[in-house]
Tab-separated table of C-alpha atoms in Angstrom:
chain	number	residue	atom	x	y	z
T	1	UNK	CA	-0.093	0.102	0.052
T	2	UNK	CA	1.179	3.344	-1.190
T	3	UNK	CA	1.164	6.397	1.277
T	4	UNK	CA	0.339	6.732	4.821
T	5	UNK	CA	-2.813	4.682	6.327
T	6	UNK	CA	-4.626	8.449	6.709
T	7	UNK	CA	-4.078	8.788	2.816
T	8	UNK	CA	-5.378	5.565	2.053
T	9	UNK	CA	-8.315	6.198	4.154
T	10	UNK	CA	-9.089	9.504	2.459
T	11	UNK	CA	-9.032	7.465	-0.940
T	12	UNK	CA	-11.456	5.033	0.104
T	13	UNK	CA	-13.837	7.469	1.622
T	14	UNK	CA	-13.924	9.310	-1.812
T	15	UNK	CA	-15.223	5.917	-3.576
T	16	UNK	CA	-17.487	4.875	-0.756
T	17	UNK	CA	-19.884	7.874	-0.805
T	18	UNK	CA	-22.519	7.620	-3.545
T	19	UNK	CA	-23.973	10.228	-5.767
T	20	UNK	CA	-21.541	13.023	-5.112
T	21	UNK	CA	-20.075	16.003	-7.295
T	22	UNK	CA	-16.618	17.888	-7.053
T	23	UNK	CA	-17.396	21.260	-8.338
T	24	UNK	CA	-13.824	22.880	-7.846
T	25	UNK	CA	-10.994	21.566	-9.862
T	26	UNK	CA	-7.950	22.570	-12.041
T	27	UNK	CA	-6.418	21.151	-15.116
T	28	UNK	CA	-3.296	22.027	-17.097
T	29	UNK	CA	-5.133	24.697	-18.844
T	30	UNK	CA	-4.499	26.757	-15.694
T	31	UNK	CA	-2.202	25.746	-12.732
T	32	UNK	CA	-3.329	22.162	-12.248
T	33	UNK	CA	-1.200	19.201	-13.089
T	34	UNK	CA	-3.891	16.938	-14.377
T	35	UNK	CA	-4.874	16.948	-18.087
T	36	UNK	CA	-8.248	17.250	-18.491
T	37	UNK	CA	-8.445	13.453	-19.517
T	38	UNK	CA	-6.523	12.458	-16.502
T	39	UNK	CA	-8.745	14.419	-14.162
T	40	UNK	CA	-11.883	12.913	-15.755
T	41	UNK	CA	-10.290	9.533	-15.073
T	42	UNK	CA	-9.521	10.312	-11.249
T	43	UNK	CA	-13.013	11.570	-10.904
T	44	UNK	CA	-14.594	8.317	-12.108
T	45	UNK	CA	-12.052	6.397	-10.088
T	46	UNK	CA	-13.375	8.562	-7.116
T	47	UNK	CA	-16.764	7.333	-7.599
T	48	UNK	CA	-18.071	10.845	-8.651
T	49	UNK	CA	-21.207	11.611	-10.656
T	50	UNK	CA	-20.015	14.810	-11.773
T	51	UNK	CA	-17.064	17.216	-11.944
T	52	UNK	CA	-17.042	20.961	-12.730
T	53	UNK	CA	-13.867	22.142	-14.568
T	54	UNK	CA	-13.147	25.427	-13.028
T	55	UNK	CA	-9.730	26.615	-14.093
T	56	UNK	CA	-8.742	30.029	-13.462
T	57	UNK	CA	-9.695	32.742	-16.074
T	58	UNK	CA	-10.248	30.003	-18.897
T	59	UNK	CA	-12.676	27.393	-20.088
T	60	UNK	CA	-10.387	26.024	-22.559
T	61	UNK	CA	-9.972	22.576	-20.731
T	62	UNK	CA	-13.982	21.703	-20.799
T	63	UNK	CA	-14.279	20.114	-24.422
T	64	UNK	CA	-11.410	18.066	-23.611
T	65	UNK	CA	-12.771	16.943	-20.335
T	66	UNK	CA	-16.094	16.126	-21.838
T	67	UNK	CA	-14.515	14.176	-24.851
T	68	UNK	CA	-12.542	12.191	-22.465
T	69	UNK	CA	-15.788	11.567	-20.477
T	70	UNK	CA	-17.471	10.106	-23.209
T	71	UNK	CA	-20.846	10.317	-20.993
T	72	UNK	CA	-19.411	8.386	-18.087
T	73	UNK	CA	-19.630	11.154	-15.859
T	74	UNK	CA	-20.967	14.622	-16.077
T	75	UNK	CA	-18.560	17.343	-16.957
T	76	UNK	CA	-19.765	20.573	-16.009
T	77	UNK	CA	-18.485	23.719	-17.928
T	78	UNK	CA	-17.168	25.927	-15.329
T	79	UNK	CA	-14.371	28.567	-14.888
T	80	UNK	CA	-12.701	30.544	-11.763
T	81	UNK	CA	-12.736	34.333	-12.556
T	82	UNK	CA	-10.183	36.513	-10.679
T	83	UNK	CA	-12.074	39.658	-9.285
T	84	UNK	CA	-12.138	42.344	-7.020
T	85	UNK	CA	-14.481	43.233	-4.272
T	86	UNK	CA	-14.447	46.204	-2.118
T	87	UNK	CA	-10.554	46.466	-3.086
T	88	UNK	CA	-9.694	42.869	-2.323
T	89	UNK	CA	-9.281	39.990	-4.550
T	90	UNK	CA	-11.759	37.325	-4.718
T	91	UNK	CA	-12.564	34.397	-6.914
T	92	UNK	CA	-15.963	33.810	-8.457
T	93	UNK	CA	-16.748	30.387	-9.616
T	94	UNK	CA	-19.020	30.228	-12.568
T	95	UNK	CA	-21.226	26.901	-13.132
T	96	UNK	CA	-22.984	25.736	-16.494
T	97	UNK	CA	-21.434	28.507	-18.506
T	98	UNK	CA	-21.390	28.289	-22.476
T	99	UNK	CA	-17.519	28.448	-23.169
T	100	UNK	CA	-17.968	30.003	-26.309
T	101	UNK	CA	-19.983	33.148	-25.026
T	102	UNK	CA	-18.152	36.162	-26.414
T	103	UNK	CA	-18.369	38.648	-23.502
T	104	UNK	CA	-17.228	36.304	-21.141
T	105	UNK	CA	-14.563	34.659	-23.529
T	106	UNK	CA	-13.391	38.232	-24.356
T	107	UNK	CA	-12.918	38.969	-20.741
T	108	UNK	CA	-11.100	35.821	-19.897
T	109	UNK	CA	-8.586	36.458	-22.704
T	110	UNK	CA	-7.953	39.639	-21.176
T	111	UNK	CA	-7.243	38.231	-17.886
T	112	UNK	CA	-4.977	35.379	-19.411
T	113	UNK	CA	-2.863	38.269	-20.937
T	114	UNK	CA	-2.428	39.818	-17.852
T	115	UNK	CA	-1.372	36.741	-16.025
T	116	UNK	CA	1.222	36.070	-18.622
T	117	UNK	CA	2.574	39.581	-18.491
T	118	UNK	CA	2.640	39.347	-14.794
T	119	UNK	CA	4.583	36.227	-14.621
T	120	UNK	CA	7.167	37.456	-17.141
T	121	UNK	CA	7.803	40.577	-14.918
T	122	UNK	CA	8.143	38.043	-11.868
T	123	UNK	CA	10.506	35.942	-13.880
T	124	UNK	CA	12.552	39.046	-14.485
T	125	UNK	CA	12.606	39.856	-10.870
T	126	UNK	CA	13.590	36.621	-9.948
T	127	UNK	CA	16.402	36.555	-12.628
T	128	UNK	CA	17.963	39.782	-10.518
T	129	UNK	CA	17.628	37.719	-7.239
T	130	UNK	CA	19.659	34.786	-8.919
T	131	UNK	CA	16.830	32.277	-10.373
T	132	UNK	CA	16.613	32.420	-14.147
T	133	UNK	CA	13.405	30.905	-15.188
T	134	UNK	CA	12.349	33.627	-17.793
T	135	UNK	CA	13.153	31.224	-20.818
T	136	UNK	CA	10.852	28.576	-19.224
T	137	UNK	CA	7.978	31.184	-18.592
T	138	UNK	CA	8.415	32.513	-22.325
T	139	UNK	CA	7.896	28.518	-23.624
T	140	UNK	CA	4.845	27.881	-21.547
T	141	UNK	CA	1.859	27.467	-24.042
T	142	UNK	CA	-0.097	30.172	-25.022
T	143	UNK	CA	-3.508	28.505	-24.287
T	144	UNK	CA	-2.365	28.161	-20.536
T	145	UNK	CA	-3.755	30.514	-18.280
T	146	UNK	CA	-0.488	31.144	-16.177
T	147	UNK	CA	-0.145	31.525	-12.170
T	148	UNK	CA	2.395	31.428	-9.538
T	149	UNK	CA	2.193	27.691	-9.444
T	150	UNK	CA	4.150	27.629	-12.958
T	151	UNK	CA	6.954	29.646	-11.614
T	152	UNK	CA	7.167	27.372	-8.650
T	153	UNK	CA	7.375	24.233	-10.740
T	154	UNK	CA	10.001	25.976	-13.188
T	155	UNK	CA	12.113	26.765	-9.976
T	156	UNK	CA	11.852	23.219	-9.039
T	157	UNK	CA	12.907	22.109	-12.335
T	158	UNK	CA	15.752	24.614	-12.218
T	159	UNK	CA	17.076	23.102	-8.887
T	160	UNK	CA	16.463	26.415	-7.092
T	161	UNK	CA	13.949	24.604	-4.658
T	162	UNK	CA	12.974	20.972	-3.829
T	163	UNK	CA	9.071	21.624	-3.344
T	164	UNK	CA	6.387	23.891	-4.183
T	165	UNK	CA	6.268	24.832	-0.335
T	166	UNK	CA	9.956	25.523	-0.611
T	167	UNK	CA	9.522	27.495	-3.710
T	168	UNK	CA	6.626	29.748	-2.436
T	169	UNK	CA	8.549	30.596	0.721
T	170	UNK	CA	12.078	31.105	-0.655
T	171	UNK	CA	11.162	32.827	-3.985
T	172	UNK	CA	7.645	33.830	-4.204
T	173	UNK	CA	6.438	35.371	-1.058
T	174	UNK	CA	9.081	38.358	-1.239
T	175	UNK	CA	7.309	41.737	-1.613
T	176	UNK	CA	9.222	42.490	-4.593
T	177	UNK	CA	7.438	39.611	-6.167
T	178	UNK	CA	3.716	39.497	-4.693
T	179	UNK	CA	3.539	43.395	-5.631
T	180	UNK	CA	3.318	42.708	-8.976
T	181	UNK	CA	-0.038	43.660	-9.828
T	182	UNK	CA	-2.794	41.158	-11.057
T	183	UNK	CA	-5.534	42.315	-13.004
T	184	UNK	CA	-9.006	41.864	-11.722
T	185	UNK	CA	-12.522	41.936	-13.005
T	186	UNK	CA	-14.956	44.309	-10.670
T	187	UNK	CA	-17.149	41.537	-9.031
T	188	UNK	CA	-20.166	42.970	-10.692
T	189	UNK	CA	-18.558	42.673	-14.011
T	190	UNK	CA	-17.386	39.261	-13.318
T	191	UNK	CA	-20.888	38.329	-12.314
T	192	UNK	CA	-22.510	40.066	-15.087
T	193	UNK	CA	-20.479	38.003	-17.485
T	194	UNK	CA	-20.901	34.730	-15.870
T	195	UNK	CA	-24.451	35.057	-15.731
T	196	UNK	CA	-24.396	36.612	-19.355
T	197	UNK	CA	-22.825	33.004	-20.423
T	198	UNK	CA	-25.894	31.150	-19.164
T	199	UNK	CA	-24.004	30.404	-15.693
T	200	UNK	CA	-24.533	30.692	-12.058
T	201	UNK	CA	-22.060	32.654	-10.069
T	202	UNK	CA	-20.738	31.453	-6.528
T	203	UNK	CA	-18.102	32.972	-4.329
T	204	UNK	CA	-15.029	30.770	-4.230
T	205	UNK	CA	-13.491	29.737	-0.541
T	206	UNK	CA	-14.876	32.834	1.395
T	207	UNK	CA	-13.157	34.044	4.267
T	208	UNK	CA	-13.474	32.533	8.053
T	209	UNK	CA	-14.642	36.295	8.942
T	210	UNK	CA	-17.320	36.420	6.177
T	211	UNK	CA	-19.989	39.142	7.268
T	212	UNK	CA	-23.776	38.454	5.862
T	213	UNK	CA	-23.798	42.249	4.790
T	214	UNK	CA	-20.605	41.272	2.287
T	215	UNK	CA	-22.420	38.153	0.929
T	216	UNK	CA	-25.884	40.401	0.384
T	217	UNK	CA	-23.871	42.932	-1.272
T	218	UNK	CA	-22.507	40.677	-3.627
T	219	UNK	CA	-26.085	38.789	-4.301
T	220	UNK	CA	-27.336	42.159	-5.078
T	221	UNK	CA	-24.912	41.929	-8.009
T	222	UNK	CA	-26.420	38.820	-8.984
T	223	UNK	CA	-24.489	36.127	-7.012
T	224	UNK	CA	-26.412	33.186	-6.458
T	225	UNK	CA	-24.244	30.549	-4.572
T	226	UNK	CA	-21.767	30.280	-1.715
T	227	UNK	CA	-18.818	27.564	-1.912
T	228	UNK	CA	-19.288	26.083	1.628
T	229	UNK	CA	-17.349	23.074	1.074
T	230	UNK	CA	-13.668	23.355	0.462
T	231	UNK	CA	-10.283	21.696	1.999
T	232	UNK	CA	-9.327	24.191	4.784
T	233	UNK	CA	-12.382	25.208	6.751
T	234	UNK	CA	-12.996	23.667	9.857
T	235	UNK	CA	-16.570	21.696	10.149
T	236	UNK	CA	-17.526	24.774	12.208
T	237	UNK	CA	-16.769	27.242	9.618
T	238	UNK	CA	-18.582	24.920	6.891
T	239	UNK	CA	-21.842	25.003	9.046
T	240	UNK	CA	-21.694	28.670	9.442
T	241	UNK	CA	-20.989	29.347	5.787
T	242	UNK	CA	-24.025	27.284	5.043
T	243	UNK	CA	-26.109	29.066	7.350
T	244	UNK	CA	-25.073	32.494	5.674
T	245	UNK	CA	-26.107	30.922	2.240
T	246	UNK	CA	-29.417	29.925	3.760
T	247	UNK	CA	-29.808	33.546	5.140
T	248	UNK	CA	-28.792	35.090	2.076
T	249	UNK	CA	-31.074	32.754	-0.270
T	250	UNK	CA	-27.887	31.314	-1.828
T	251	UNK	CA	-27.292	27.873	-3.285
T	252	UNK	CA	-24.245	25.772	-1.929
T	253	UNK	CA	-21.383	24.647	-3.966
T	254	UNK	CA	-18.349	23.000	-2.966
T	255	UNK	CA	-15.017	20.781	-3.964
T	256	UNK	CA	-11.799	19.996	-3.616
T	257	UNK	CA	-9.942	22.717	-5.228
T	258	UNK	CA	-7.787	19.941	-6.643
T	259	UNK	CA	-4.219	21.122	-8.491
T	260	UNK	CA	-2.346	18.079	-7.954
T	261	UNK	CA	-2.682	14.366	-6.902
T	262	UNK	CA	-1.777	15.284	-3.324
T	263	UNK	CA	-2.197	15.847	-0.656
T	264	UNK	CA	-5.078	13.612	0.089
T	265	UNK	CA	-7.200	16.070	1.359
T	266	UNK	CA	-7.326	18.196	-1.847
T	267	UNK	CA	-7.071	15.125	-4.373
T	268	UNK	CA	-10.152	14.902	-6.628
T	269	UNK	CA	-13.278	13.929	-4.819
T	270	UNK	CA	-11.850	14.635	-1.318
T	271	UNK	CA	-14.617	17.659	-0.818
T	272	UNK	CA	-17.794	17.206	-2.628
T	273	UNK	CA	-21.542	18.261	-2.602
T	274	UNK	CA	-24.558	16.043	-3.333
T	275	UNK	CA	-26.262	15.585	-6.412
T	276	UNK	CA	-29.501	17.583	-5.093
T	277	UNK	CA	-27.253	20.558	-4.530
T	278	UNK	CA	-25.666	20.191	-8.326
T	279	UNK	CA	-29.401	19.913	-9.510
T	280	UNK	CA	-30.317	23.371	-7.572
T	281	UNK	CA	-27.475	25.096	-9.464
T	282	UNK	CA	-28.460	23.432	-12.705
T	283	UNK	CA	-31.951	24.651	-12.023
T	284	UNK	CA	-30.718	28.399	-11.475
T	285	UNK	CA	-28.717	28.066	-14.776
T	286	UNK	CA	-32.014	26.877	-16.599
T	287	UNK	CA	-33.513	30.133	-15.915
T	288	UNK	CA	-30.918	32.082	-17.870
């Protein structure tokens, strides 16, 4: 048996729970390491009935995932949009969007271009600090929505770090790196584009100190769901988020936020929602 007993137990449990869906996953079209086909394969092995592809600022992986699924599992077209709300960065998940919708696609293209420019600037700053990964960034495929994880992996490949954690701690946490600005859509604009593409907008991994007034402000902009289930909140936090969602009249979403095969707590299917909760989201999308 590979891995610790806890890891093995987590993997067993993901298979033992029937009728579940993971609504937050990432592929190689953003900063995940799973190809769309590989992600679908893992989702099926985990016993899931549905999985949402929610790459950062791109829907490019959806078509390949659906082709790989071949009807064996429902693949929900999703996206995780980088947005700004009250001066802070937040992420908005879109579900059941039409990937070809031009207003949404245009905004995503702009965000992807900004991400690439940002990473190149970060690479230039890293070079000045003694870590030259600029050629690696320039060589990354144009269709990929880039993020700091790409830099971390390049630092590992170049021998500057042994792990993602080490790369972030040693190289990517300094003020000269993190201050490189990231383009963000205004929350109202992001929600409008998700809804305009036939989708349902959900606030991804909201903070522990979330206030009902903040939720209601976003609901007034068109938010229809709140991500209450994700890897790092405590059970008490999940319960509180569900209470906030109910108080605000929002649907519930959730998922693993999986980027890599490990850790087990963030593996595909490690955090899920019920098919009834998926049906609620689907019903909201059907009204578009």
